[in-house]
CSV table of C-alpha atoms and ligand atoms in Angstrom, one decimal:
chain,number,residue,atom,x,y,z
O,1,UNK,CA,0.0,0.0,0.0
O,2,UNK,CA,2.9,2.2,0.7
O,3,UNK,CA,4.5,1.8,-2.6
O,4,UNK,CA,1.7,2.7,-4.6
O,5,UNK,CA,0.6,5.5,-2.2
O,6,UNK,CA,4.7,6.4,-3.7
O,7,UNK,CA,3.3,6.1,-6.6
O,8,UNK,CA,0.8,8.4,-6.6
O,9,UNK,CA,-2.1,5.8,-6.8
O,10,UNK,CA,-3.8,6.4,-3.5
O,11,UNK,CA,-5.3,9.6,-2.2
O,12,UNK,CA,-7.1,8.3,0.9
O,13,UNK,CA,-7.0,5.0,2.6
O,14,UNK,CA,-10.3,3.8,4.2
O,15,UNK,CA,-10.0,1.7,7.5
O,16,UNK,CA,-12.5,0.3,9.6
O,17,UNK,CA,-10.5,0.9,13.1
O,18,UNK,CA,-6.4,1.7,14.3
O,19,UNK,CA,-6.4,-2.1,15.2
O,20,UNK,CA,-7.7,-2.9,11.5
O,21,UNK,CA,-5.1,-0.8,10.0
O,22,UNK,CA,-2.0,-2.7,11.6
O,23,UNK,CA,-1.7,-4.7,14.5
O,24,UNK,CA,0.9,-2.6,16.4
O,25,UNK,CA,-0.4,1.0,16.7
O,26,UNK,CA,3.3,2.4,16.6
O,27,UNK,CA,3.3,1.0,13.4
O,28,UNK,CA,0.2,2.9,12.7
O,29,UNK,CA,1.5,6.0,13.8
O,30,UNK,CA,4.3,5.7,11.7
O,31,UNK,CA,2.4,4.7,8.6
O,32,UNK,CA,0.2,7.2,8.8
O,33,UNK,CA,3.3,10.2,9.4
O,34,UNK,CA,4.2,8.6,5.8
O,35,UNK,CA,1.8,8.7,3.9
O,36,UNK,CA,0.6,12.0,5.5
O,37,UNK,CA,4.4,13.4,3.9
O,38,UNK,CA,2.5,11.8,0.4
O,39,UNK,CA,-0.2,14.1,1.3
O,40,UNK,CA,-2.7,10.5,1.4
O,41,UNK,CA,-5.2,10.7,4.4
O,42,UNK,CA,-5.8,7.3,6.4
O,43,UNK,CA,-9.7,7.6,7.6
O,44,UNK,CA,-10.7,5.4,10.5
O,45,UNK,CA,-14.3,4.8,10.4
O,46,UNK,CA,-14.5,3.8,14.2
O,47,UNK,CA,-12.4,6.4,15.5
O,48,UNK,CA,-13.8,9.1,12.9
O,49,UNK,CA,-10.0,10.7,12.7
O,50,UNK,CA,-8.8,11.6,9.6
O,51,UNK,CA,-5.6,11.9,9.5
O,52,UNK,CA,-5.5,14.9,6.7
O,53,UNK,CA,-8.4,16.7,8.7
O,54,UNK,CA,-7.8,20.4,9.5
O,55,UNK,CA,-7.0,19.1,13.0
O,56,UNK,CA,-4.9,16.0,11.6
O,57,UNK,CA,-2.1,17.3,13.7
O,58,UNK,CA,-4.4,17.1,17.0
O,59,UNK,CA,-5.4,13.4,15.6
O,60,UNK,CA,-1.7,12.1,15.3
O,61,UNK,CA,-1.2,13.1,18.8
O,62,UNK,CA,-3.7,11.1,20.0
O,63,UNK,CA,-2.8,8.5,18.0
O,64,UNK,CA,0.5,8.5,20.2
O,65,UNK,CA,-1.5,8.8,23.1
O,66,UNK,CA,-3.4,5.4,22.4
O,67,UNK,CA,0.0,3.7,20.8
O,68,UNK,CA,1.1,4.7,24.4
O,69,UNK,CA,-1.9,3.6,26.2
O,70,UNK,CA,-2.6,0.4,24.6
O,71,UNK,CA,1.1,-0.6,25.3
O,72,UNK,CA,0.4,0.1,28.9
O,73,UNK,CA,-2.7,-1.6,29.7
O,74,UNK,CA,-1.3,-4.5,27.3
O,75,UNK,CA,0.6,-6.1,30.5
O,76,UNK,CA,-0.8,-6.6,34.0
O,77,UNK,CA,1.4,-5.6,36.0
O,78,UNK,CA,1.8,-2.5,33.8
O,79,UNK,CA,3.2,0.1,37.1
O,80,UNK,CA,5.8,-1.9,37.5
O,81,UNK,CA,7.1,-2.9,33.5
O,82,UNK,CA,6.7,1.0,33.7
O,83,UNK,CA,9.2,1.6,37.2
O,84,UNK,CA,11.2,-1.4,35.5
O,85,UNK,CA,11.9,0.9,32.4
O,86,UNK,CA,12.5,3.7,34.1
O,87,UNK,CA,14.9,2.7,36.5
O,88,UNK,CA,16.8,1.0,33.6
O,89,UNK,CA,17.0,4.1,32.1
O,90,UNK,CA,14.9,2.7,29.0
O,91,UNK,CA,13.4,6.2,27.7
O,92,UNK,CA,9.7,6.4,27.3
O,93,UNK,CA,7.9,7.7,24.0
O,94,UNK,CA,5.3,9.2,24.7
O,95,UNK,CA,6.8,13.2,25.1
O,96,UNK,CA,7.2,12.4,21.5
O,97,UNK,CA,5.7,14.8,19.2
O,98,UNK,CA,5.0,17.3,22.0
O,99,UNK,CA,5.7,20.9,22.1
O,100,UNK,CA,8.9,21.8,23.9
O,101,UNK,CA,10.4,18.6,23.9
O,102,UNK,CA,12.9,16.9,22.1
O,103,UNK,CA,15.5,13.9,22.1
O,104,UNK,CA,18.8,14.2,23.1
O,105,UNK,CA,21.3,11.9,21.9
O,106,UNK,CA,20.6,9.3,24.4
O,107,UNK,CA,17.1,9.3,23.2
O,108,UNK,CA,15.7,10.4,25.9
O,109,UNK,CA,13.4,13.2,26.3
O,110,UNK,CA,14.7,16.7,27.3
O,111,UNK,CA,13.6,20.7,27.1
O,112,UNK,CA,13.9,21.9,23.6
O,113,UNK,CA,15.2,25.6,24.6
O,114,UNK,CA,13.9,27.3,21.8
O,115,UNK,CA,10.2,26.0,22.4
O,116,UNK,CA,10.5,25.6,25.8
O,117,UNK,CA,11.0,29.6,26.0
O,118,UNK,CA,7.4,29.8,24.4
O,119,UNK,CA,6.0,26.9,26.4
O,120,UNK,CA,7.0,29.5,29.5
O,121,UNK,CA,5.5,32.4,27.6
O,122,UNK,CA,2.1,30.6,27.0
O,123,UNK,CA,1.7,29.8,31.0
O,124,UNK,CA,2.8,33.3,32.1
O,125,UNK,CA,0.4,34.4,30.2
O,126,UNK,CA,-2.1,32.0,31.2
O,127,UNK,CA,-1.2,32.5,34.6
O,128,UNK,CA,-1.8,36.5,33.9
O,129,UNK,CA,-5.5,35.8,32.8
O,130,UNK,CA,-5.2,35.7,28.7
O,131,UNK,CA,-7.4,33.2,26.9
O,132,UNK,CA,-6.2,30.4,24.8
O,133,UNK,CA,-8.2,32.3,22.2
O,134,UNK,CA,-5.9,35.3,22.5
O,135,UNK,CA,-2.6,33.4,23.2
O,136,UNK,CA,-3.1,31.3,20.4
O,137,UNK,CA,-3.0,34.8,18.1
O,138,UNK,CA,-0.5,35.5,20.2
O,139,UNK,CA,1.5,32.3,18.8
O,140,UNK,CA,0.2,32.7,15.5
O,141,UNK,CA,1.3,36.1,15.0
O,142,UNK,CA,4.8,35.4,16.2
O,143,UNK,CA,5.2,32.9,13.4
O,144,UNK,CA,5.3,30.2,15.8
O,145,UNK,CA,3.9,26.4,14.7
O,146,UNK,CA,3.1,23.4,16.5
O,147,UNK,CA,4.8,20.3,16.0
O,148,UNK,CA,3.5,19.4,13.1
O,149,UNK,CA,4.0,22.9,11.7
O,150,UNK,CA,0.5,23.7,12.3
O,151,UNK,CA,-1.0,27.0,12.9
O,152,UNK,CA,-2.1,26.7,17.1
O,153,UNK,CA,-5.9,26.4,17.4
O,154,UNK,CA,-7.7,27.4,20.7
O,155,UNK,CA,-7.9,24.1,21.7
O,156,UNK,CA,-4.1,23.2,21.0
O,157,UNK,CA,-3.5,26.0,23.5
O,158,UNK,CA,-6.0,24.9,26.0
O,159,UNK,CA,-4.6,21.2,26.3
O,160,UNK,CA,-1.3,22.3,26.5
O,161,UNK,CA,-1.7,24.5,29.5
O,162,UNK,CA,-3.5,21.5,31.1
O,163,UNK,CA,-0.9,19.1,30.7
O,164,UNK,CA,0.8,18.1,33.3
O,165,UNK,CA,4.3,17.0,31.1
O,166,UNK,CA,4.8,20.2,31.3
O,167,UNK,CA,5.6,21.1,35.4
O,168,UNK,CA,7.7,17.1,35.0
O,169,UNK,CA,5.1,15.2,35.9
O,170,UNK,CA,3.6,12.2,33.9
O,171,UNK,CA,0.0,10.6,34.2
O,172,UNK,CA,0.3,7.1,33.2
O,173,UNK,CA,-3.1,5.9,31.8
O,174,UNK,CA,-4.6,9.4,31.6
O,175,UNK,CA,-6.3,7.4,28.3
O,176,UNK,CA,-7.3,4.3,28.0
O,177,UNK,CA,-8.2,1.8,25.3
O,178,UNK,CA,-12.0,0.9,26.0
O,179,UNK,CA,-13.5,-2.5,24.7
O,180,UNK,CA,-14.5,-1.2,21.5
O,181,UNK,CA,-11.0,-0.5,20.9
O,182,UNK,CA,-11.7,3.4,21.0
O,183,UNK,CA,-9.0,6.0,23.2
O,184,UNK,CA,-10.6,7.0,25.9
O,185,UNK,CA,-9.9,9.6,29.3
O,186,UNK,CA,-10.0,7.6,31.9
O,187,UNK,CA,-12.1,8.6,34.4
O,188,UNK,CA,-11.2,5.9,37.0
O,189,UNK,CA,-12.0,2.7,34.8
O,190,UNK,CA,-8.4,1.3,35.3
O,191,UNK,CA,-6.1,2.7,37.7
O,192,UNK,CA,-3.7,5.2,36.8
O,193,UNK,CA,-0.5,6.8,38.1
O,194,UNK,CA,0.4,10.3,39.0
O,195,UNK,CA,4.3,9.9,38.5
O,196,UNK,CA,5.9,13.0,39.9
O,197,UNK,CA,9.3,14.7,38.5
O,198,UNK,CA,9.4,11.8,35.9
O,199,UNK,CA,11.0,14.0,33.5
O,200,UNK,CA,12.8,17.4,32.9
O,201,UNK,CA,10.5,20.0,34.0
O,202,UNK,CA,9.5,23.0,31.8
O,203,UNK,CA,8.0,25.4,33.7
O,204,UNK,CA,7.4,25.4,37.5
O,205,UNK,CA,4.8,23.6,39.5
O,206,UNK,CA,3.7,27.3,40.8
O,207,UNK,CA,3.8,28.8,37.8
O,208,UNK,CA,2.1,25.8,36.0
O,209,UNK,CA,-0.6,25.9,39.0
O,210,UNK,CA,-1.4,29.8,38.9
O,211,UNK,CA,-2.2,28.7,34.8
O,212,UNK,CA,-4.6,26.1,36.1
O,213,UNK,CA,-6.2,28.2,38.4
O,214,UNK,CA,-6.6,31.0,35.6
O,215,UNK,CA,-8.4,28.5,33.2
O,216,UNK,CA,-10.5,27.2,36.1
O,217,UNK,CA,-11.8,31.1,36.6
O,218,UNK,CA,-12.2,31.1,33.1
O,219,UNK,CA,-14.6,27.8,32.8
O,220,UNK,CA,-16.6,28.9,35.8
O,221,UNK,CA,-17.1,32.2,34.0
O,222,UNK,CA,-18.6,30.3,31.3
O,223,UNK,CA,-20.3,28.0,33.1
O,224,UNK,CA,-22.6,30.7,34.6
O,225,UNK,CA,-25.5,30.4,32.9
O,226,UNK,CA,-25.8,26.6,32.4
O,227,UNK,CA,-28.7,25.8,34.5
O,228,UNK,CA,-31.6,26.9,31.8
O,229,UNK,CA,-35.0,27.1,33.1
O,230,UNK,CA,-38.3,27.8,31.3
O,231,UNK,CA,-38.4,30.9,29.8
O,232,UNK,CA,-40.6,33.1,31.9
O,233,UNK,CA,-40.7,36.5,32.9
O,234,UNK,CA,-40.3,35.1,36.1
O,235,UNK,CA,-37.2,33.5,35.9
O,236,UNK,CA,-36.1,35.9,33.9
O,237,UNK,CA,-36.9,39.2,34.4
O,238,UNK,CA,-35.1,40.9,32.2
O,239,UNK,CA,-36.2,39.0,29.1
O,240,UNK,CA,-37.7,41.6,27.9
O,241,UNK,CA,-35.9,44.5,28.8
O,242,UNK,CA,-32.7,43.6,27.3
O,243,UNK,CA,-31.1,45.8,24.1
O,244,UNK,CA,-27.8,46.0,22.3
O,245,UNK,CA,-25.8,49.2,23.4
O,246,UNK,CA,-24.8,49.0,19.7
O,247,UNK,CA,-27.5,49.0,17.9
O,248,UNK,CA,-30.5,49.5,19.9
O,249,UNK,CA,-31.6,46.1,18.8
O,250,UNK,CA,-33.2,43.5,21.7
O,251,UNK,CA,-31.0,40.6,22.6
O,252,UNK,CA,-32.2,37.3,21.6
O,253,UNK,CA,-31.3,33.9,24.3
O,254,UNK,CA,-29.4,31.9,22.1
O,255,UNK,CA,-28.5,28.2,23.7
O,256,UNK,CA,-24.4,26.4,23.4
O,257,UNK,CA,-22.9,23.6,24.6
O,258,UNK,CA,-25.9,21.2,24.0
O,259,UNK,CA,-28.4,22.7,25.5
O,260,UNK,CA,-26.7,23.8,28.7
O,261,UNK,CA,-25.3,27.2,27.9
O,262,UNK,CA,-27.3,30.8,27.6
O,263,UNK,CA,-25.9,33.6,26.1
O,264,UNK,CA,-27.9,36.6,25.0
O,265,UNK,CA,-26.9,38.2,21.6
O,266,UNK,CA,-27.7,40.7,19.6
O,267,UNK,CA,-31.1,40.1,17.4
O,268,UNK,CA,-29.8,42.9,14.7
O,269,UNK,CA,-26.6,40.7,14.0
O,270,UNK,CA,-28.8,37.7,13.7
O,271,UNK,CA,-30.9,39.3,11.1
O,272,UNK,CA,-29.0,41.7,9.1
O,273,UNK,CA,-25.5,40.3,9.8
O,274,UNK,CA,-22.1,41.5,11.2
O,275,UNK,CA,-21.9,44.7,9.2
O,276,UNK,CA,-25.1,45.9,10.5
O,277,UNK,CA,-23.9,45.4,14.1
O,278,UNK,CA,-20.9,44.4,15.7
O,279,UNK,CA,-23.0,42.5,18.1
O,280,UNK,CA,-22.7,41.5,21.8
O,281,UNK,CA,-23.0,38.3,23.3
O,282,UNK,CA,-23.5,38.1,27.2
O,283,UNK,CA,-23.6,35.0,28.9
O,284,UNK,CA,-26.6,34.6,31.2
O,285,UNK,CA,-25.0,34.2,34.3
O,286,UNK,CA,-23.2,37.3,34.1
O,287,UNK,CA,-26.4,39.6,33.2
O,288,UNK,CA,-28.2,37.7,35.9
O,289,UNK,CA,-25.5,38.5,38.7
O,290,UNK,CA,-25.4,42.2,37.3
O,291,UNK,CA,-29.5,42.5,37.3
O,292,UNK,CA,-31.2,44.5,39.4
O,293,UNK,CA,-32.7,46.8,37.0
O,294,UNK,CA,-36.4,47.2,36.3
O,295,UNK,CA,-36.6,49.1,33.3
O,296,UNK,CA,-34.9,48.9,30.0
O,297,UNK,CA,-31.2,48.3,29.8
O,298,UNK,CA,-28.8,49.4,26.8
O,299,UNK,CA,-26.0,46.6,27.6
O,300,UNK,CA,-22.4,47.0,26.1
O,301,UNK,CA,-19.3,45.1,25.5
O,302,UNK,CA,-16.1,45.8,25.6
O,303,UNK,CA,-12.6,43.5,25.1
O,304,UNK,CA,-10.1,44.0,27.4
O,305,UNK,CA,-6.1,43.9,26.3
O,306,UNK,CA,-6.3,40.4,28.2
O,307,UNK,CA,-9.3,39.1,25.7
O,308,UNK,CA,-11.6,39.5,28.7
O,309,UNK,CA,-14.7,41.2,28.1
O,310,UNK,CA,-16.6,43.4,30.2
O,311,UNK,CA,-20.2,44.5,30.2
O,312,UNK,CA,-21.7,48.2,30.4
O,313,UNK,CA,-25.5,48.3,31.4
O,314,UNK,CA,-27.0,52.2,30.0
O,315,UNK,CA,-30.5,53.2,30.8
O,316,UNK,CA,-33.0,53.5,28.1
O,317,UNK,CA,-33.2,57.4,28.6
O,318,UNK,CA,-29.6,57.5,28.5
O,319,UNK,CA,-29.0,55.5,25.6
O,320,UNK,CA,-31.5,57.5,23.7
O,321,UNK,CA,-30.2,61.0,24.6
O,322,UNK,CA,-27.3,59.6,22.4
O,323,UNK,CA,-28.4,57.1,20.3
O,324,UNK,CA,-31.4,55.9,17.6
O,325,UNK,CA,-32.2,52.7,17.0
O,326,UNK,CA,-30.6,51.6,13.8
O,327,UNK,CA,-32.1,50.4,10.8
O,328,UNK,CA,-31.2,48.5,7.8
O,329,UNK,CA,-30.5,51.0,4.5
O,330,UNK,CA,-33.7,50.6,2.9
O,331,UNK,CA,-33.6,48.2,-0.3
O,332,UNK,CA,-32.6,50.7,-3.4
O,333,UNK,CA,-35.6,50.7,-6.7
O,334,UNK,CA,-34.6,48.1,-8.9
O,335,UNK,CA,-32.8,50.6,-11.8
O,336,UNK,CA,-29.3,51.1,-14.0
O,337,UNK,CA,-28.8,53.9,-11.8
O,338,UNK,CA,-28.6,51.8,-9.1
O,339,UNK,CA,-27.3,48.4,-10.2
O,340,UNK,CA,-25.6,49.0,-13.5
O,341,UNK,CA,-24.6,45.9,-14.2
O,342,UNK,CA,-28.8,44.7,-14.3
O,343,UNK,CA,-28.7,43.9,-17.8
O,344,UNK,CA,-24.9,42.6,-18.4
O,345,UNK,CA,-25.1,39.4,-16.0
O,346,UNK,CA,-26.4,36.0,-16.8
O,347,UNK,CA,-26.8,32.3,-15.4
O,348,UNK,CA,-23.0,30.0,-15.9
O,349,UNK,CA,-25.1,27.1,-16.0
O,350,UNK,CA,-28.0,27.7,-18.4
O,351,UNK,CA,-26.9,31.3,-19.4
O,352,UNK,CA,-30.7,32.9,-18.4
O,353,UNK,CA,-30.9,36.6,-17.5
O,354,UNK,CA,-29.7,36.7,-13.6
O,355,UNK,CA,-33.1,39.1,-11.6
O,356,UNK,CA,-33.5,40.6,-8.9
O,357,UNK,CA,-34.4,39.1,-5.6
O,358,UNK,CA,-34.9,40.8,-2.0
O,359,UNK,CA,-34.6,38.7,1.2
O,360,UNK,CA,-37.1,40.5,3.2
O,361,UNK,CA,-35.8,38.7,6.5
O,362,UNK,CA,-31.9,40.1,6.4
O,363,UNK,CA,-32.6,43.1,3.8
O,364,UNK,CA,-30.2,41.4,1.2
O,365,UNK,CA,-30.5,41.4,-2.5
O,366,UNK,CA,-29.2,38.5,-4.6
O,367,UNK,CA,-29.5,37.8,-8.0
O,368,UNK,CA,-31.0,34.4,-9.2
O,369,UNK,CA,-31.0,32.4,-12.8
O,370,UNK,CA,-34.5,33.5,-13.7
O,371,UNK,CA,-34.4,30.0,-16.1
O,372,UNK,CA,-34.4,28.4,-12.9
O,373,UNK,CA,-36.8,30.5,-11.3
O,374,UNK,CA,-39.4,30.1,-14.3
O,375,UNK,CA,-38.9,27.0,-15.3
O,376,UNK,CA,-38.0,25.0,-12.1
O,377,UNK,CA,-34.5,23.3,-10.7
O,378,UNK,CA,-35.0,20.4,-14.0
O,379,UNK,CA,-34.0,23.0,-16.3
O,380,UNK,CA,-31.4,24.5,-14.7
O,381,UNK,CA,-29.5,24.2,-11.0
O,382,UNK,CA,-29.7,28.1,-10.5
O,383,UNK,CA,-27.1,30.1,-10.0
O,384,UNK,CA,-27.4,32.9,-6.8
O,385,UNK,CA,-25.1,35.5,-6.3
O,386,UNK,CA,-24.8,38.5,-3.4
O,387,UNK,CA,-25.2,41.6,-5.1
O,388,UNK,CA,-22.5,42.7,-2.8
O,389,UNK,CA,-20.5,40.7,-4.5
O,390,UNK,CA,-20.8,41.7,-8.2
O,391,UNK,CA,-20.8,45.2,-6.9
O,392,UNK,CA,-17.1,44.4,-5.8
O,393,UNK,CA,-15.8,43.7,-9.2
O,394,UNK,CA,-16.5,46.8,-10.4
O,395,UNK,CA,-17.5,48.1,-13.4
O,396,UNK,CA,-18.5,45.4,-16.2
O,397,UNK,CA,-18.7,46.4,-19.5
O,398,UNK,CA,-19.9,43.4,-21.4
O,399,UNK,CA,-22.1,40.6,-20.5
O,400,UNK,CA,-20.9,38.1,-17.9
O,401,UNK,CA,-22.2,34.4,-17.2
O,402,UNK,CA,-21.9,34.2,-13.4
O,403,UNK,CA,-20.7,30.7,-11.9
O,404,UNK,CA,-20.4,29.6,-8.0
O,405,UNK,CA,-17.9,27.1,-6.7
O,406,UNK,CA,-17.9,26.1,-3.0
O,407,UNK,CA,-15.1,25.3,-2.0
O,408,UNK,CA,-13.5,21.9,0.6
O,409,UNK,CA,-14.1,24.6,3.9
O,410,UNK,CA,-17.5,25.4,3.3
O,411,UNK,CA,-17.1,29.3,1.4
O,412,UNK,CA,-18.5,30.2,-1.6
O,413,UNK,CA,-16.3,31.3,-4.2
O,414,UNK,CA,-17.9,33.0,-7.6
O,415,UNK,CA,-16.5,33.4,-10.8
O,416,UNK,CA,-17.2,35.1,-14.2
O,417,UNK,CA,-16.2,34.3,-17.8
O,418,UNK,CA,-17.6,36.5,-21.0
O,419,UNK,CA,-17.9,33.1,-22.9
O,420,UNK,CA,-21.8,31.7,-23.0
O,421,UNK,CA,-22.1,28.7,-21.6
O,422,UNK,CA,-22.3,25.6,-23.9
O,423,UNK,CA,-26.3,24.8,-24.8
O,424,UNK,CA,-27.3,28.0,-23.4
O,425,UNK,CA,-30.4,28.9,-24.0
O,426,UNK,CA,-31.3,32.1,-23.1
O,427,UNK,CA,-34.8,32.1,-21.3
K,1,ZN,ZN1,-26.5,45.2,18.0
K,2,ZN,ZN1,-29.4,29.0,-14.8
């Protein structure tokens, strides 16, 4: 398989499970670093990692994680194979492939100075009350990558903090490998093993705490607001009474996490999108704790340096001595004066006339393949395009046969060409 993956054969190898793929999961890890250099993905269905994904990088890692944790819970007496290698001086693998490490010419595991400095740099700041979110720009900005050359993502950020590796310490079966052969966290299913100053430390156990400690305030922050009960006036009283400082638009509850997080946000984002209104987005507990209003409240938000945000509460009479309630630009007459272009653009599929349609709901105007739009989705697949964005390519001169492509992350891309598409039929 590897040779014609070399050969350019295979793009994406399909697997029912890491145990399917090869017996020995080290062999899978390495497999699938190979053939990841070939740019070819290995899926595993039961697992649902793909090793190309956007967070491949994340999936390798664990990968390691359950090549290390299957090799542990493979023996019964696995503490003391463990204490056996270690006091022989037989290096363990699993600070492979993480941030901050390396091997030195023993093989074993040992600071990497160069991203050790930013492995201190991330907990001070941690410890100093950023969010992942903003150290991770942080990173980012600074050019710095993760192991696998990756740009850092919140949660990359967030797990390094929390592990332990970090302040020397090791957790031996911190995952597990469950019946149905899946990597789990162990959550007291099979014992596991706090193993202190088990390796070189990076940072120091204070420093690492004051980090944990951060993230904890952090979590509970967010975790205000998770009990959600029927929405009444009674339990909550401000339901009602609740605006955006922005745009004078009311806030809307909108539910996370499954069902067990409230946030309020702003309803004139919602409808008329980010342009209209920078929006706000409260979570419940915090309104709640600051409520003990009973009239009308303009409510604000503001981003601290430290990606913190903070609320301002205004009184209606306040807000209006300064503000007006914003409204979407009414929808312009449907005219060359104001959309030039009217009679130049046409459908890349069929190569109908593109017209005129107004979303009433978010104010927006598109324009849709009439072919499709008189004759129904058998005659032609309709193209629809965002004024918005024909108005960005300027002025067009002749006529134009519009064509979307969406691309692998989900956006929309649209082109234009002068040529008529072939069998067009002009409705
Ligand atoms: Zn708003
Ligand atoms: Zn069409």
């Amino acid at each position: 398989m590897l040779a014609d993956a070399r050969k350019g054969k295979i793009d994406l190898i399909l697997t029912k499970s890491v145990s399917r793929f090869a017996r020995n999961t080290s062999i899978v890890l390495e497999a699938t670093r190979k053939l990841k250099e070939l740019n070819v993905g290995v899926f595993f269905e039961l697992q649902n990692i793909n090793t190309l994904s956007g967070e491949g990088e994340l999936m390798l890692t664990i990968l390691a994680a359950f090549a290390q944790a299957e090799s542990e819970s493979g023996s019964v007496g696995a503490k003391m194979v463990y204490q056996r290698k270690y006091e022989a001086g037989i290096p363990v693998q699993y600070l492979e492939r993480s941030f901050g490490f390396k091997k030195d010419e023993r093989g074993v595991y040992i600071a990497d100075e160069e991203e050790a400095a930013w492995v201190r740099k991330i907990y001070e700041m941690a410890a100093d009350g950023y969010t992942p979110a903003s150290i991770k720009r942080y990173l980012n900005e600074n050019g710095v990558k993760t192991v696998g050359g990756a740009e850092w993502i919140d949660s990359t950020v967030f797990r390094l903090i929390e592990n332990e590796i970090y302040k020397g310490d090791y957790i031996m079966h911190k995952h597990f490998v469950n019946e149905e052969r899946k990597l789990v966290r162990n959550r007291g299913e099979v014992d596991a093993w706090y193993i202190e100053d088990d390796h070189e430390a990076i940072v120091s156990p204070k420093l690492w705490q004051k980090a944990q400690d951060a993230l904890e305030a952090k979590r509970d922050y967010l975790a205000e607001g998770s009990v959600i009960e029927e929405f009444t006036e009674e339990n909550y009283p401000y339901m009602n009474r609740i605006y955006c400082a922005r745009c004078g638009h009311p806030l809307y509850k909108g539910i996370y996490s499954n069902g067990n997080r409230l946030n309020w946000g702003c309803s004139g984002t919602k409808r008329y999108g980010k342009s209209f209104c920078e929006g706000i987005n409260i979570p419940d507990g915090v309104l709640r704790g600051a409520w003990h209003f009973d009239e009308n409240m303009y409510i604000g938000e503001k981003q601290t340096d430290k990606g913190k945000k903070e609320f301002t509460y205004l009184k209606e009479a306040s807000w209006k001595r300064r503000h007006k309630k914003k409204e979407p630009e009414p929808i312009p007459e449907n005219t060359e004066t104001e959309y030039p272009y009217r009679e130049k653009i046409f459908c890349g599929l069929c190569g109908s006339r593109l017209v005129r349609h107004v979303n009433t709901k978010n104010h927006k105007v598109i324009w849709v393949c009439n072919g499709r739009k008189r004759k129904g989705k058998d005659f032609c697949d309709g193209t629809r395009v965002p004024d918005i964005i024909i108005k960005g390519w300027g002025e067009i001169k002749k006529d134009i046969y519009i064509q979307r492509k969406d691309e692998k992350n989900g956006k929309k891309r649209y082109s234009y060409t002068s040529k008529k598409p072939k069998g067009a039929d002009r409705a």
